[in-house]
mmCIF file of N, CA, C and O in Angstrom:
data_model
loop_
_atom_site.group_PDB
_atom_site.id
_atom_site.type_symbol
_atom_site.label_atom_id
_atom_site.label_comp_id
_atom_site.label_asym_id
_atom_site.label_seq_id
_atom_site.Cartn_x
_atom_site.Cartn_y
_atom_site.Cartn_z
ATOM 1 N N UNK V 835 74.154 141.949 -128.725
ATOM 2 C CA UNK V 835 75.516 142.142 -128.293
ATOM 3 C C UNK V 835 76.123 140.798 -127.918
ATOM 4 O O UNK V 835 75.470 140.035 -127.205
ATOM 5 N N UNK V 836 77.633 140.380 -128.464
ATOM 6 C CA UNK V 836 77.888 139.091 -127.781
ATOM 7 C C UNK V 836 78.605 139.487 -126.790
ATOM 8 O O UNK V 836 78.884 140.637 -126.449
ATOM 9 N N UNK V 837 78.845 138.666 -126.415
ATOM 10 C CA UNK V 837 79.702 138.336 -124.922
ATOM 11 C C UNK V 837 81.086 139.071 -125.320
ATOM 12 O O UNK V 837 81.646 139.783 -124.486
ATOM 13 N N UNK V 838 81.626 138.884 -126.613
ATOM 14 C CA UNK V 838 82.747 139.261 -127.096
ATOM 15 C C UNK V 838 82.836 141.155 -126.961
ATOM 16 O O UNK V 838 83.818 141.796 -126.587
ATOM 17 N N UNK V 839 81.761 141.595 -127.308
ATOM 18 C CA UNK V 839 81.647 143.117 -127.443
ATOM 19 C C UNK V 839 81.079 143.252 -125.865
ATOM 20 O O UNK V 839 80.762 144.441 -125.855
ATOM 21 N N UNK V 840 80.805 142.801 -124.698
ATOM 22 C CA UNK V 840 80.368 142.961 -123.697
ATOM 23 C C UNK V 840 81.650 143.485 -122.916
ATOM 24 O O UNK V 840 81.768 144.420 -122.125
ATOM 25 N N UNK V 841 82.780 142.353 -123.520
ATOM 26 C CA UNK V 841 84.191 142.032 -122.192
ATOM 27 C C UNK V 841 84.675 143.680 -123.303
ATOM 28 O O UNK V 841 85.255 144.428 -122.517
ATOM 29 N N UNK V 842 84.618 144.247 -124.484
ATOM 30 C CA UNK V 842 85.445 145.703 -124.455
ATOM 31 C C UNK V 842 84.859 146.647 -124.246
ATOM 32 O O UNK V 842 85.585 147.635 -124.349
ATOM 33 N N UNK V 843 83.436 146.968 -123.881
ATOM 34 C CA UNK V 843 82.782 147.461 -123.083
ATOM 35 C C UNK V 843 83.206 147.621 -121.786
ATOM 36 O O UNK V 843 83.014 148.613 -121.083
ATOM 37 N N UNK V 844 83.822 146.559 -121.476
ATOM 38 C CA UNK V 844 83.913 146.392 -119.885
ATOM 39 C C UNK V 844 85.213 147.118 -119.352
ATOM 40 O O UNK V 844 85.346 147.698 -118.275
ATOM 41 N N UNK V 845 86.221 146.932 -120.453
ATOM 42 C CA UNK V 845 87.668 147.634 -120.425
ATOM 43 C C UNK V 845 87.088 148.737 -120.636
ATOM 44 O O UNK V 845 86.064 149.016 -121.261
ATOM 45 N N UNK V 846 88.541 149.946 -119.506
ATOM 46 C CA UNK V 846 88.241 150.737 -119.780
ATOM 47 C C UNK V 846 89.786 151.933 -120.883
ATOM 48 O O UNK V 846 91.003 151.790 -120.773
ATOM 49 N N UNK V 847 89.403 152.456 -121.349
ATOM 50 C CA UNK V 847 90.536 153.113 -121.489
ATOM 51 C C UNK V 847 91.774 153.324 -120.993
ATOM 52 O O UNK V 847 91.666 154.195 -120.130
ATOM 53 N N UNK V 848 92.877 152.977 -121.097
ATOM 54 C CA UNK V 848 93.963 152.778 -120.272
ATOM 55 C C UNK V 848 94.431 154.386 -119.899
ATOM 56 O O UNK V 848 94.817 154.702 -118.774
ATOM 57 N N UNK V 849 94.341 155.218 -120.897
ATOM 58 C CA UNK V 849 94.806 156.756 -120.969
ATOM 59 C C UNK V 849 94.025 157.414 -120.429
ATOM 60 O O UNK V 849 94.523 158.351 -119.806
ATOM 61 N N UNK V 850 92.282 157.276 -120.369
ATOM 62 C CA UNK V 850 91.493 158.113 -119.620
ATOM 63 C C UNK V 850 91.770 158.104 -118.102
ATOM 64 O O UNK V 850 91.860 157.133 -117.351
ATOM 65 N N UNK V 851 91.870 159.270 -117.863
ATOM 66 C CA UNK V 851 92.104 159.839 -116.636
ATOM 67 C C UNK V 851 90.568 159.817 -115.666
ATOM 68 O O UNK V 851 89.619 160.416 -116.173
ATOM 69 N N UNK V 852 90.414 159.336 -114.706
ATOM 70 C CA UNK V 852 88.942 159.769 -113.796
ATOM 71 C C UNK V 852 89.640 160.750 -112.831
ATOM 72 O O UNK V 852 90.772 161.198 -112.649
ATOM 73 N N UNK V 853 87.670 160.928 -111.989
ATOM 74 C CA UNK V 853 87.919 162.600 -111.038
ATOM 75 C C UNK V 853 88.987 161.910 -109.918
ATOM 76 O O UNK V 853 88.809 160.770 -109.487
ATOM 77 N N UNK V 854 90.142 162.784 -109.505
ATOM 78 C CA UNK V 854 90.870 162.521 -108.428
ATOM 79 C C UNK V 854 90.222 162.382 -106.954
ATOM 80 O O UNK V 854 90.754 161.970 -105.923
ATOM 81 N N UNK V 855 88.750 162.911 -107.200
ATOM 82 C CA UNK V 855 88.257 162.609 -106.110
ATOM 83 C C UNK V 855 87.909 161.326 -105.533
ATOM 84 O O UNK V 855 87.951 160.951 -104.361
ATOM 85 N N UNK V 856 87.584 160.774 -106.513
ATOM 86 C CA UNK V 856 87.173 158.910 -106.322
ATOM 87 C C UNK V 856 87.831 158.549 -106.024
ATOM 88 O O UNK V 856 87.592 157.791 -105.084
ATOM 89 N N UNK V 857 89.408 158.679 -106.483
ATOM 90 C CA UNK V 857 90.595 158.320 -105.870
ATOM 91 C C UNK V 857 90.693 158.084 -104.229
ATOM 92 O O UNK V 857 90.946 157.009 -103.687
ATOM 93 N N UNK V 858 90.395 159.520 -103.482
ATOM 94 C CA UNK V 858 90.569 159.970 -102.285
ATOM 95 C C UNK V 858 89.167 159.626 -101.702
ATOM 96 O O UNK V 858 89.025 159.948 -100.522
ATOM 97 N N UNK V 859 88.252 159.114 -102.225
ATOM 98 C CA UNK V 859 86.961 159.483 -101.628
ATOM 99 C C UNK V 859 87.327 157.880 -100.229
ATOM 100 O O UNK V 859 87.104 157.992 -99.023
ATOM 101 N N UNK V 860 87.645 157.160 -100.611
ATOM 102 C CA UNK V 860 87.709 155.499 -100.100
ATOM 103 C C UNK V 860 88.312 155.892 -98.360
ATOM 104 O O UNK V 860 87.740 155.655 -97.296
ATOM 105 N N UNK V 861 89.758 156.615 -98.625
ATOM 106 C CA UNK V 861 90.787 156.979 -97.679
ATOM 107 C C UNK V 861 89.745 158.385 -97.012
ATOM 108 O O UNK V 861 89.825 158.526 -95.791
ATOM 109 N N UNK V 862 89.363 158.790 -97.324
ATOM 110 C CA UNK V 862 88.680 159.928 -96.624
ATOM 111 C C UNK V 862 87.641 159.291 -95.519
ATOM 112 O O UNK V 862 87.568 159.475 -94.304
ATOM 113 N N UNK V 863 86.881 158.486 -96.392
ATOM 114 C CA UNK V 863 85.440 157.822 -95.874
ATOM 115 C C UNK V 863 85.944 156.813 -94.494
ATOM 116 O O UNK V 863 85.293 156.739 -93.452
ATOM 117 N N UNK V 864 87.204 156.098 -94.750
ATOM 118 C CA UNK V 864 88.030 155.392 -93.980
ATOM 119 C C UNK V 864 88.674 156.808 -92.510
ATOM 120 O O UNK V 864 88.969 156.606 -91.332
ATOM 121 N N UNK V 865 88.668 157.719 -93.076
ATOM 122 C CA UNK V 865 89.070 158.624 -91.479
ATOM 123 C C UNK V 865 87.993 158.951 -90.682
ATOM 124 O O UNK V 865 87.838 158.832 -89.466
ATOM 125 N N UNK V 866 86.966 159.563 -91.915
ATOM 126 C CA UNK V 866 86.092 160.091 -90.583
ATOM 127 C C UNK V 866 85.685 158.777 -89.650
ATOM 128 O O UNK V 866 85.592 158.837 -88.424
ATOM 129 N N UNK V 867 85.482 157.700 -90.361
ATOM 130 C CA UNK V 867 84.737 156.753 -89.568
ATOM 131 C C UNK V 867 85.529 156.278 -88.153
ATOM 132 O O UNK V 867 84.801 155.876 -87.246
ATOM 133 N N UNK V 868 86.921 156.305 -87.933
ATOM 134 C CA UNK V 868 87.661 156.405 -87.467
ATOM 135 C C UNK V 868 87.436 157.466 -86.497
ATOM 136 O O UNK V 868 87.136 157.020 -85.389
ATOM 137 N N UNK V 869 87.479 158.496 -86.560
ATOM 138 C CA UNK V 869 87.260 159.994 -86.262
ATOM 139 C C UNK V 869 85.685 159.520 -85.371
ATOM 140 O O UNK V 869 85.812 159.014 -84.256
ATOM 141 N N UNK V 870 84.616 159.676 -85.811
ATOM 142 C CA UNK V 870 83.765 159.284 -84.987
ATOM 143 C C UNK V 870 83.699 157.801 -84.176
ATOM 144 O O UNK V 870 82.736 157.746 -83.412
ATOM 145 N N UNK V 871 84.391 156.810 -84.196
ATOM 146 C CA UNK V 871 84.072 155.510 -83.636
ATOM 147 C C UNK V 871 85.561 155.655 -83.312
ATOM 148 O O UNK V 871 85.750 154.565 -83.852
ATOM 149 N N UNK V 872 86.313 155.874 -83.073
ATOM 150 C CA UNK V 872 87.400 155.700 -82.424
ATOM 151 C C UNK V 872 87.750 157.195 -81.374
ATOM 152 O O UNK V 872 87.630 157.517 -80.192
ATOM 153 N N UNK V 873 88.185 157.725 -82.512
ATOM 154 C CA UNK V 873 89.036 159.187 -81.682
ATOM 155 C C UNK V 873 88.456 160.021 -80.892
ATOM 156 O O UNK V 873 89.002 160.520 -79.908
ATOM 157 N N UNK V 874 87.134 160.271 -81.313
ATOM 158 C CA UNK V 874 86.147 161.384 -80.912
ATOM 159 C C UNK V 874 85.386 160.705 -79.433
ATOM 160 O O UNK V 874 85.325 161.445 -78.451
ATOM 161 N N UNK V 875 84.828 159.291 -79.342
ATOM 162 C CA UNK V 875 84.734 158.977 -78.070
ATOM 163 C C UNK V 875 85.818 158.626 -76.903
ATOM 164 O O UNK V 875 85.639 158.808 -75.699
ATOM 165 N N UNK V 876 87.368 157.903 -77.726
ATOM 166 C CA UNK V 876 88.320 158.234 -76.734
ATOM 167 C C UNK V 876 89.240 159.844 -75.900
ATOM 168 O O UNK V 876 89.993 159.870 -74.927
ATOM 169 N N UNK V 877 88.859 160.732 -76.596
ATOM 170 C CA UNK V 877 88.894 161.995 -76.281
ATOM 171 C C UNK V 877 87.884 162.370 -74.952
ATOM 172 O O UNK V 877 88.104 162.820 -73.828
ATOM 173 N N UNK V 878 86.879 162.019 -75.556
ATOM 174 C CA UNK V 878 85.981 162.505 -74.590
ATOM 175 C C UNK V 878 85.490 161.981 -73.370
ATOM 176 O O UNK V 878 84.731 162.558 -72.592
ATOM 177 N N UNK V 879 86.167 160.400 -73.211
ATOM 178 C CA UNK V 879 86.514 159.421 -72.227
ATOM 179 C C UNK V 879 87.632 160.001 -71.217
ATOM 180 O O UNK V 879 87.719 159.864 -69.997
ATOM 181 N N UNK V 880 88.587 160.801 -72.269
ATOM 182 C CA UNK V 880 90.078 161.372 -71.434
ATOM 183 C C UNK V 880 89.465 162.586 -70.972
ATOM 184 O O UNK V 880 89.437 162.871 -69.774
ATOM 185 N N UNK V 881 88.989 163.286 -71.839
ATOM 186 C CA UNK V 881 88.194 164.787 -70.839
ATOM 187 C C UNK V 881 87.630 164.279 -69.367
ATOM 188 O O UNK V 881 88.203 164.683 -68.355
ATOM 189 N N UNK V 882 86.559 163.435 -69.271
ATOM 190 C CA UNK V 882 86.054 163.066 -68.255
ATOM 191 C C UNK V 882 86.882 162.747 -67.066
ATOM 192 O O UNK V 882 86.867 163.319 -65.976
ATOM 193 N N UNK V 883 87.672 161.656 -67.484
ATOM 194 C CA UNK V 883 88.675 161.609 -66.583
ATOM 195 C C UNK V 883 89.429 162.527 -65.941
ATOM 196 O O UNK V 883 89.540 162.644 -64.721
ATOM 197 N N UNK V 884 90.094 163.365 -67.024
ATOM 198 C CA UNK V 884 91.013 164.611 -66.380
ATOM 199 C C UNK V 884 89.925 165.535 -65.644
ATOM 200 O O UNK V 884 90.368 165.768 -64.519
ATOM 201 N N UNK V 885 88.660 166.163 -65.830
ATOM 202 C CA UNK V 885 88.113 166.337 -64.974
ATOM 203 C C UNK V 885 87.692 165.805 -63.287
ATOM 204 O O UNK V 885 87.526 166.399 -62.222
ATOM 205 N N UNK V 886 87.630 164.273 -63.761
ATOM 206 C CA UNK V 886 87.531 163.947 -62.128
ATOM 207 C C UNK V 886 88.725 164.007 -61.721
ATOM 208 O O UNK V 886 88.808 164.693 -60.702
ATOM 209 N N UNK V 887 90.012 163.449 -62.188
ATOM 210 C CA UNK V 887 90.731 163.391 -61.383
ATOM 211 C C UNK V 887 91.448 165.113 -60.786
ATOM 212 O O UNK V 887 92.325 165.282 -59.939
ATOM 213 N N UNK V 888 90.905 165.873 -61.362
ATOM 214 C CA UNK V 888 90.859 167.479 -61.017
ATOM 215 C C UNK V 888 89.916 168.106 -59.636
ATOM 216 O O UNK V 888 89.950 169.125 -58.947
ATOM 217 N N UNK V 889 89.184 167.004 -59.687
ATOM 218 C CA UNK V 889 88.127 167.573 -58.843
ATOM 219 C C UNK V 889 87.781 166.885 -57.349
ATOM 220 O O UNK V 889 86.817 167.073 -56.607
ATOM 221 N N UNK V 890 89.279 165.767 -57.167
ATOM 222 C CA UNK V 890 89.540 165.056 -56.013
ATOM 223 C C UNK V 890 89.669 166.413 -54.944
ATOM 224 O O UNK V 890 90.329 167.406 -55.250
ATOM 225 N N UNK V 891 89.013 166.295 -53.799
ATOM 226 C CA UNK V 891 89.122 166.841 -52.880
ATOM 227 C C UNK V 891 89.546 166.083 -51.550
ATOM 228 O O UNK V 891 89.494 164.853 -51.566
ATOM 229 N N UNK V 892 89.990 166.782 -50.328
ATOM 230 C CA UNK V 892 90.200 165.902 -48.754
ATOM 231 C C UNK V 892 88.646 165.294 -48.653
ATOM 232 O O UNK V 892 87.603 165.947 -48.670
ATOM 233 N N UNK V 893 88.795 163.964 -48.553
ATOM 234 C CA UNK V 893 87.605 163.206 -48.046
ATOM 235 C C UNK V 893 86.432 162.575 -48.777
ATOM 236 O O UNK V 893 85.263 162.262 -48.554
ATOM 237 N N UNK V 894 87.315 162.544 -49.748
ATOM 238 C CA UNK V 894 86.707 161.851 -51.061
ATOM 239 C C UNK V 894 87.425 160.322 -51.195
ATOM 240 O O UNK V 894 88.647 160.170 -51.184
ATOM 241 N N UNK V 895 86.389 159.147 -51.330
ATOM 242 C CA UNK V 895 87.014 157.868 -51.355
ATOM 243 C C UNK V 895 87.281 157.456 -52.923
ATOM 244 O O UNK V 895 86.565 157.349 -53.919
ATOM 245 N N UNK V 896 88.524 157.298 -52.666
ATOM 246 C CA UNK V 896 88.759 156.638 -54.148
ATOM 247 C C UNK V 896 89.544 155.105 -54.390
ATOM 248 O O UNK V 896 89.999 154.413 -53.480
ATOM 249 N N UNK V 897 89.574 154.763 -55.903
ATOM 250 C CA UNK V 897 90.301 153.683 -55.788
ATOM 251 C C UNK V 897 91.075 153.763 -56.894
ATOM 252 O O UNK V 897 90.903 154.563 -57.814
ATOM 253 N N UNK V 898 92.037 152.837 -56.805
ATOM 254 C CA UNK V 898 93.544 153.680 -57.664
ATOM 255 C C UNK V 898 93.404 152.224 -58.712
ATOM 256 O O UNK V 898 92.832 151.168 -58.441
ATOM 257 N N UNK V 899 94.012 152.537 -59.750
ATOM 258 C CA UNK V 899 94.075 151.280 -60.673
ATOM 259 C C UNK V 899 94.777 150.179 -60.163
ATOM 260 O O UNK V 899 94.395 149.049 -60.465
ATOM 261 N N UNK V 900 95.673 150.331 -59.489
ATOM 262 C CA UNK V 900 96.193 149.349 -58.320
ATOM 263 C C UNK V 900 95.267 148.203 -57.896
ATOM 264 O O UNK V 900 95.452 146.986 -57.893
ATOM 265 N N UNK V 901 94.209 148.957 -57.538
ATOM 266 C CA UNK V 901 92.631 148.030 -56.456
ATOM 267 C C UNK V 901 93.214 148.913 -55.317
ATOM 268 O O UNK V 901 92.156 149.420 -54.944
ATOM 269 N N UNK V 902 94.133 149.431 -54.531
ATOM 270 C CA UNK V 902 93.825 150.126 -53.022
ATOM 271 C C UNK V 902 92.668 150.945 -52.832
ATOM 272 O O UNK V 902 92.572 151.973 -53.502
ATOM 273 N N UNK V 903 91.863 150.665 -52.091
ATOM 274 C CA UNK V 903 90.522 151.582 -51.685
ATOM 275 C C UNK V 903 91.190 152.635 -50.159
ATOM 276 O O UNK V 903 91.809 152.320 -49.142
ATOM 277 N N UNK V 904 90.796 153.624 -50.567
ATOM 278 C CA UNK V 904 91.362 154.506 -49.069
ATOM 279 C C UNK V 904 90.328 155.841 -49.567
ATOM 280 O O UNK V 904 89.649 156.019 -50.579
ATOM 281 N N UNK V 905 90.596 156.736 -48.226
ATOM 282 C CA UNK V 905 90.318 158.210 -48.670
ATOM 283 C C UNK V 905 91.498 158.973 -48.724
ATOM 284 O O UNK V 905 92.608 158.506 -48.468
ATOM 285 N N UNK V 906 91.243 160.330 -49.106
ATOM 286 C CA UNK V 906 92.204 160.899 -49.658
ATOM 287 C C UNK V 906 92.004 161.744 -48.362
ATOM 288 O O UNK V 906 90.958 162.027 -47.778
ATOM 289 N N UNK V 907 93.325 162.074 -48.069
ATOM 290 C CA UNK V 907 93.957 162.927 -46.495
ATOM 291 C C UNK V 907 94.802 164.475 -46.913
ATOM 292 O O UNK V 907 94.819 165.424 -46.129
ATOM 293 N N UNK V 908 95.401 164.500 -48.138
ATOM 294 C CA UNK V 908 95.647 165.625 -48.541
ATOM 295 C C UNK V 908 95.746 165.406 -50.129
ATOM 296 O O UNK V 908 95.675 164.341 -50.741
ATOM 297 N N UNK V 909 95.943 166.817 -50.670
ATOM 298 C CA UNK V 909 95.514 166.772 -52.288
ATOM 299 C C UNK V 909 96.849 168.048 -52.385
ATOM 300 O O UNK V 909 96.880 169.085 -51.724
ATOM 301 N N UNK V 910 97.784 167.627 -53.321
ATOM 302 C CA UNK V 910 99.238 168.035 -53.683
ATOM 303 C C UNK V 910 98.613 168.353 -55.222
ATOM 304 O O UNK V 910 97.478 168.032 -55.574
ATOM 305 N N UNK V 911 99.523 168.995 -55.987
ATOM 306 C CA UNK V 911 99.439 169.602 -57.589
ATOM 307 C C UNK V 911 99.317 168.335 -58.070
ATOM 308 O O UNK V 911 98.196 168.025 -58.472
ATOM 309 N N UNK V 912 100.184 167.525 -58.130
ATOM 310 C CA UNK V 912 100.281 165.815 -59.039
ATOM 311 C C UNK V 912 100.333 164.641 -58.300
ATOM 312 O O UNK V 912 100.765 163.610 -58.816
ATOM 313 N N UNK V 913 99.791 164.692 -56.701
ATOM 314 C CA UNK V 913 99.836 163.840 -56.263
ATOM 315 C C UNK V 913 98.905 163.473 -54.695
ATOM 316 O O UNK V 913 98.844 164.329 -53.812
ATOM 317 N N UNK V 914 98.481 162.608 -54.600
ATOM 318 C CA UNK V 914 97.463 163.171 -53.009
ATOM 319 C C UNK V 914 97.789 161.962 -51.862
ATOM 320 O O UNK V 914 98.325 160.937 -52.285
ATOM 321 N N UNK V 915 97.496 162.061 -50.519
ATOM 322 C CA UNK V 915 98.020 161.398 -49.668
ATOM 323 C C UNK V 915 96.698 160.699 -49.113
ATOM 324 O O UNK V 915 95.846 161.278 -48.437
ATOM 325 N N UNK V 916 96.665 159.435 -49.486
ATOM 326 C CA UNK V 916 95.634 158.578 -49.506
ATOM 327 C C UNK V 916 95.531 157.628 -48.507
ATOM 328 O O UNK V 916 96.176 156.641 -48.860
ATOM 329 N N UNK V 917 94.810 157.397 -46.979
ATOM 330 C CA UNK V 917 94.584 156.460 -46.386
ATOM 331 C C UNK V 917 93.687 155.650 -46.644
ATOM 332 O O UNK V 917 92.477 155.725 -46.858
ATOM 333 N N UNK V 918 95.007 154.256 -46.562
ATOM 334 C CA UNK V 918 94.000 152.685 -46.860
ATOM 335 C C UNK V 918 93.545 152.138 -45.657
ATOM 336 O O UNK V 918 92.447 151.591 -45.556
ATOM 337 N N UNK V 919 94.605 152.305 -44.439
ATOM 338 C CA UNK V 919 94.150 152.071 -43.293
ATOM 339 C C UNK V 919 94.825 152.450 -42.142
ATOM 340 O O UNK V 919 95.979 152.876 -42.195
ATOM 341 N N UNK V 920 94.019 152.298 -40.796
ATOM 342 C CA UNK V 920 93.699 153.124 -39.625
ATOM 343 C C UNK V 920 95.541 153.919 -39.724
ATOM 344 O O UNK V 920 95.677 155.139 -39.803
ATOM 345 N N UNK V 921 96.623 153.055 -39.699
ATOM 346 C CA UNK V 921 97.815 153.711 -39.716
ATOM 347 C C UNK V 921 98.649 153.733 -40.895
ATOM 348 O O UNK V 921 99.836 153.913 -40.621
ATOM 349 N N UNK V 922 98.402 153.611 -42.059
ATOM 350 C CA UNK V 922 98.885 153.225 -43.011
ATOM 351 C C UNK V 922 98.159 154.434 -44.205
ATOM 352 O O UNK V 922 97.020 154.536 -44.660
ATOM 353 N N UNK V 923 99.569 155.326 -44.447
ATOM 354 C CA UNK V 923 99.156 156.180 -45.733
ATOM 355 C C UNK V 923 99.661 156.364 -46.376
ATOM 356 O O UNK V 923 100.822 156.340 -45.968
ATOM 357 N N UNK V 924 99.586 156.692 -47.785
ATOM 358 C CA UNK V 924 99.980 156.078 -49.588
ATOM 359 C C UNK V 924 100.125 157.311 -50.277
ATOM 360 O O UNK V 924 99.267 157.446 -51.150
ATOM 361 N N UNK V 925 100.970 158.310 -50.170
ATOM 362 C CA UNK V 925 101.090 158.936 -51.565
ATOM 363 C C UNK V 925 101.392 158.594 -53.018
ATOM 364 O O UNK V 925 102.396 158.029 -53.451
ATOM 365 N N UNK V 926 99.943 159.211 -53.937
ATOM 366 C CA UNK V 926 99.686 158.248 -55.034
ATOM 367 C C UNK V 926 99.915 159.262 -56.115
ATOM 368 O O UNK V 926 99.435 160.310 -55.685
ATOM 369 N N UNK V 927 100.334 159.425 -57.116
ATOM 370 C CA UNK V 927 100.492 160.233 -58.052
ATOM 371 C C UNK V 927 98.835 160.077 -58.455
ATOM 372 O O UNK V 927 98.235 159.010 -58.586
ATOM 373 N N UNK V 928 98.267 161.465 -58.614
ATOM 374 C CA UNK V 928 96.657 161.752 -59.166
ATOM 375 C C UNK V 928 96.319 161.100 -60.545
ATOM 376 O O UNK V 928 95.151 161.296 -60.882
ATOM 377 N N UNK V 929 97.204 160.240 -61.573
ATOM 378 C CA UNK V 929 96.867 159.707 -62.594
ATOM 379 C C UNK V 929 96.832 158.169 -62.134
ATOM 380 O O UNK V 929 96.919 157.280 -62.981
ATOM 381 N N UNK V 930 96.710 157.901 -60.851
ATOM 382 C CA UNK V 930 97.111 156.429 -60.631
ATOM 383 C C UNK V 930 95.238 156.293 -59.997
ATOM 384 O O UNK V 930 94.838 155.248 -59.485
ATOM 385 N N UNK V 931 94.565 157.204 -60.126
ATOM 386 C CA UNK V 931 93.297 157.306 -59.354
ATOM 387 C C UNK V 931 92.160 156.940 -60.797
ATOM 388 O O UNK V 931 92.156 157.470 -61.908
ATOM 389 N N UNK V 932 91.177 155.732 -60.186
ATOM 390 C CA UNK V 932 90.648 154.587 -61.613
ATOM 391 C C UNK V 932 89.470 155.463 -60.771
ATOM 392 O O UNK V 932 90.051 156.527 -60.984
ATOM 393 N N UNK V 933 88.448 155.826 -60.094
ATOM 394 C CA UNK V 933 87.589 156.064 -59.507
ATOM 395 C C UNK V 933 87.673 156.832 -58.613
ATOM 396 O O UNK V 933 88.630 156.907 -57.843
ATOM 397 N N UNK V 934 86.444 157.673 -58.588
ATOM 398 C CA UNK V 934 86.344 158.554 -57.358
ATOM 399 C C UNK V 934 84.960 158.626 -56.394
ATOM 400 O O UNK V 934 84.011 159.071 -57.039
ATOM 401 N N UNK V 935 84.753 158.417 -55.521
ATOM 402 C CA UNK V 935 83.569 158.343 -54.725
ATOM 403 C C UNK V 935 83.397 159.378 -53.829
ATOM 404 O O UNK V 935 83.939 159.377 -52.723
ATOM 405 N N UNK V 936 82.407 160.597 -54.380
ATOM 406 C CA UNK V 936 82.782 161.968 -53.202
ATOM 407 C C UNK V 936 81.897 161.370 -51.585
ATOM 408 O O UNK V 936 81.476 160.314 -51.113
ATOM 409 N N UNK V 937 81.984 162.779 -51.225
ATOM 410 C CA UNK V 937 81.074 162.082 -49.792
ATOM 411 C C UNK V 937 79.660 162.314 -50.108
ATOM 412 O O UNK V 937 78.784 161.950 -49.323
#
């Protein structure tokens, strides 16, 4: 075979049609991976969270993304009343809470 009959070998039919799947297979393979290394552990990072921050109770120390360290003095639907110190208290909206430390 020369080199010459190698390179129209190598072309392929301009009119032949291939499976549409090969097409899609690249963009598919590109989501799931996505889907497991991206979406599927940030989901389940946000579950966790919305659980703790559900499960703040009176007298639980927390710390708010802020950095304020206090305990929590009352617990409202979307928001809890947080002492940082001896006279000084902070109502914090419950999504502003980075950590929770029960007793």
């Amino acid at each position: 075979m020369t080199p010459y009959d190698l390179f129209l070998v190598a072309q392929a039919d301009p009119n032949a049609q291939g499976n549409p799947f090969f097409g899609l297979a690249p963009i598919l393979l590109i989501f799931i991976v996505f889907y497991f290394f991206i979406i599927r552990p940030q989901r389940k990072k946000d579950q966790e969270r919305q659980e703790m921050i559900s499960a703040v109770k009176k007298g639980d120390k927390v710390i708010t993304i802020g950095g304020l360290h206090g305990t929590v003095m009352q617990v409202d639907d979307n928001s809890l009343l947080v002492q940082v110190d001896t006279n000084m208290k902070v109502r914090l909206e419950k999504t502003a809470v980075a950590s929770v430390e029960t007793k």
